[in-house]
């Protein structure tokens, strides 16, 4: 049964819309994106700390699409008149859902919010879920970008990571994506894996480059709380090896036409992930689905962060609210929140963007900027906010300067 938005309770967070000192109105609203969370996977990986859950033999596709659209209906009053510049299906493994289900969802979204003419729509997928016919159908829906979770091409490494695919399936997935009509796709690849040598890591990277993706997310495995690896840590490479892998890999990517534009993101010219760029430039996004987060600006200067009910069974329960909470971002947290995102970009951002996104004068950063510049963490460029090479390496230290 379709769940009407008006039948679901709505919970406002404790911070709500509480009063504080007056805020400066925003001259413009940031670009708007939509994040859609599909929380099910074939199997939970031991390193994964995302909100993902092992799928049952039959997924509640229709019930979940009903809930997503009802969830979106409750967010609509905050975005009337705006258009969507990007959509991202994340998970979990969104490619477990059928093309029919995702098509119904996309039609429902477009009926509610206008799509930009050049909208970017990305779907996360794993090689173990690739079917040529299914992915051709995804492309016909208007999904125009894939992000494929490879992680490694080597059997021993894939087994250690708990992945359900093998190296050959990973290679075939890229070819099938292209055959399905995707001329823009990302490959996710990890390094610093258990017992991984520099040669192992560069072999994976060379194989990924040979598949000619337009974008590569290449990042180091980290042990996160509330994961199997956190409780049963594997033997990871020593710091010297990790450093050598990072330097050699970045050189290899650069030599093959992949420019680093963010801490772990590399792209061919003009192929940066627009959805992620919107996050990193402190843009706005609606988050729907179990555990999804959102961030919305309002003309009066308020910026509200929201988060949705985390467990799928609760999210699908009509007696429970979609929204688990919300927070009005305090003025004194704005600099840190903005720069935590913007300084991940290797070229930083135009300094004037700070005022456009937060309503605060860039002059309010002057003291902290000077301290960071003197420590060699921030470039001495009055027109931009950009970390130095050292600042990129010690980003947490850099950000501490902007905690007010």
Coordinates of C-alpha atoms in Angstrom, one line a residue, residues 89-252:
X89 CA 21.9 6.4 -5.6
X90 CA 24.1 5.1 -2.8
X91 CA 24.1 2.2 -0.4
X92 CA 24.3 -0.6 0.3
X93 CA 24.1 -1.8 -3.3
X94 CA 21.5 0.2 -5.2
X95 CA 22.0 -2.0 -8.3
X96 CA 20.2 -4.8 -6.4
X97 CA 16.9 -2.9 -7.2
X98 CA 15.3 -3.6 -10.6
X99 CA 15.1 -1.1 -13.4
X100 CA 11.3 -1.0 -13.0
X101 CA 11.6 0.0 -9.4
X102 CA 14.2 2.7 -10.0
X103 CA 12.3 4.0 -13.0
X104 CA 9.1 4.4 -10.9
X105 CA 11.2 6.3 -8.3
X106 CA 12.8 8.6 -10.8
X107 CA 9.5 9.4 -12.4
X108 CA 8.1 10.2 -9.0
X109 CA 11.0 12.4 -8.1
X110 CA 10.8 14.4 -11.4
X111 CA 7.0 14.9 -10.8
X112 CA 7.9 16.6 -7.5
X113 CA 11.1 18.5 -8.4
X114 CA 12.3 20.0 -11.7
X115 CA 15.4 18.3 -13.2
X116 CA 18.2 20.5 -14.6
X117 CA 18.6 19.9 -18.3
X118 CA 22.0 18.5 -17.8
X119 CA 21.3 16.6 -14.6
X120 CA 23.9 14.1 -13.5
X121 CA 22.3 10.8 -12.1
X122 CA 24.8 8.4 -10.6
X123 CA 24.1 4.8 -9.5
X124 CA 26.5 2.8 -7.3
X125 CA 27.0 -0.8 -8.4
X126 CA 29.1 -3.8 -7.6
X127 CA 30.6 -6.2 -10.2
X128 CA 28.7 -9.1 -8.6
X129 CA 25.4 -7.4 -9.5
X130 CA 26.2 -6.6 -13.1
X131 CA 23.7 -7.9 -15.7
X132 CA 24.0 -6.5 -19.2
X133 CA 20.2 -6.2 -19.8
X134 CA 19.6 -4.7 -16.4
X135 CA 22.3 -2.0 -16.9
X136 CA 21.1 -1.1 -20.3
X137 CA 17.7 -0.6 -18.8
X138 CA 19.2 1.7 -16.1
X139 CA 20.8 3.8 -18.8
X140 CA 17.4 4.1 -20.6
X141 CA 15.9 5.6 -17.5
X142 CA 18.3 8.6 -17.7
X143 CA 20.9 7.3 -15.2
X144 CA 24.0 8.6 -16.9
X145 CA 26.9 7.7 -14.6
X146 CA 27.9 4.6 -12.7
X147 CA 30.2 4.2 -9.7
X148 CA 31.5 0.6 -9.6
X149 CA 32.9 -0.8 -6.4
X150 CA 36.0 -2.7 -7.5
X151 CA 38.4 -2.3 -4.5
X152 CA 40.9 -4.7 -6.0
X153 CA 41.4 -7.1 -9.0
X154 CA 43.4 -9.6 -7.0
X155 CA 41.7 -12.7 -5.7
X156 CA 43.5 -12.9 -2.4
X157 CA 42.8 -9.2 -1.7
X158 CA 39.1 -9.5 -2.7
X159 CA 38.7 -12.5 -0.4
X160 CA 40.3 -10.6 2.5
X161 CA 37.9 -7.7 1.9
X162 CA 34.9 -10.0 1.9
X163 CA 33.9 -9.0 -1.6
X164 CA 31.5 -11.2 -3.6
X165 CA 33.1 -10.7 -7.0
X166 CA 36.4 -11.9 -8.5
X167 CA 39.0 -10.1 -10.6
X168 CA 37.6 -11.3 -13.9
X169 CA 34.1 -10.0 -13.0
X170 CA 35.6 -6.7 -12.0
X171 CA 37.2 -6.3 -15.5
X172 CA 34.1 -7.4 -17.3
X173 CA 31.9 -4.9 -15.3
X174 CA 33.7 -2.0 -16.8
X175 CA 33.2 -3.3 -20.4
X176 CA 29.6 -4.1 -19.7
X177 CA 29.0 -0.6 -18.4
X178 CA 30.4 0.9 -21.6
X179 CA 28.3 -1.5 -23.7
X180 CA 25.2 -0.5 -21.8
X181 CA 25.8 3.1 -22.9
X182 CA 27.6 4.6 -19.9
X183 CA 30.4 6.8 -21.3
X184 CA 30.9 8.3 -17.8
X185 CA 31.8 5.9 -15.0
X186 CA 33.9 5.8 -11.8
X187 CA 35.9 2.9 -10.4
X188 CA 36.3 2.6 -6.7
X189 CA 39.7 1.2 -5.8
X190 CA 41.4 0.8 -2.4
X191 CA 45.1 0.6 -1.4
X192 CA 46.8 -0.2 1.8
X193 CA 45.1 -3.6 1.9
X194 CA 46.0 -6.5 4.2
X195 CA 49.6 -7.7 3.3
X196 CA 49.6 -5.5 0.2
X197 CA 53.0 -4.6 -1.3
X198 CA 53.6 -1.5 -3.4
X199 CA 53.8 -3.7 -6.5
X200 CA 50.4 -5.2 -5.6
X201 CA 48.8 -1.8 -5.2
X202 CA 50.3 -0.4 -8.5
X203 CA 49.2 -3.5 -10.4
X204 CA 45.6 -2.9 -9.3
X205 CA 45.9 0.8 -10.3
X206 CA 47.4 -0.1 -13.7
X207 CA 44.5 -2.5 -14.4
X208 CA 42.0 0.1 -13.4
X209 CA 43.6 2.7 -15.7
X210 CA 43.6 0.1 -18.6
X211 CA 39.8 0.0 -18.3
X212 CA 39.7 3.7 -19.1
X213 CA 37.2 4.9 -16.6
X214 CA 36.5 8.7 -16.7
X215 CA 36.9 8.9 -12.9
X216 CA 38.8 7.0 -10.3
X217 CA 38.2 7.0 -6.5
X218 CA 41.5 5.7 -5.1
X219 CA 41.7 5.7 -1.3
X220 CA 43.5 4.0 1.6
X221 CA 41.7 1.3 3.6
X222 CA 41.0 2.6 7.1
X223 CA 39.8 0.7 10.1
X224 CA 36.5 2.2 11.3
X225 CA 34.6 1.6 14.6
X226 CA 31.7 -0.8 14.5
X227 CA 33.2 -2.9 11.8
X228 CA 34.5 -6.5 11.8
X229 CA 38.0 -5.1 10.9
X230 CA 37.9 -2.8 13.9
X231 CA 37.3 -5.6 16.3
X232 CA 39.5 -8.1 14.4
X233 CA 42.1 -5.9 12.7
X234 CA 44.0 -7.4 9.8
X235 CA 47.7 -6.9 9.3
X236 CA 48.1 -3.7 7.2
X237 CA 51.2 -2.3 5.4
X238 CA 53.6 -0.3 7.5
X239 CA 53.5 3.5 7.2
X240 CA 56.6 3.7 4.9
X241 CA 55.0 1.3 2.4
X242 CA 51.7 3.3 2.6
X243 CA 53.6 6.5 1.8
X244 CA 55.4 4.9 -1.1
X245 CA 52.2 3.5 -2.5
X246 CA 50.5 7.0 -2.3
X247 CA 53.4 8.8 -4.0
X248 CA 53.9 6.2 -6.8
X249 CA 50.2 5.9 -7.4
X250 CA 49.6 9.6 -7.7
X251 CA 52.4 9.8 -10.2
X252 CA 51.0 7.0 -12.2

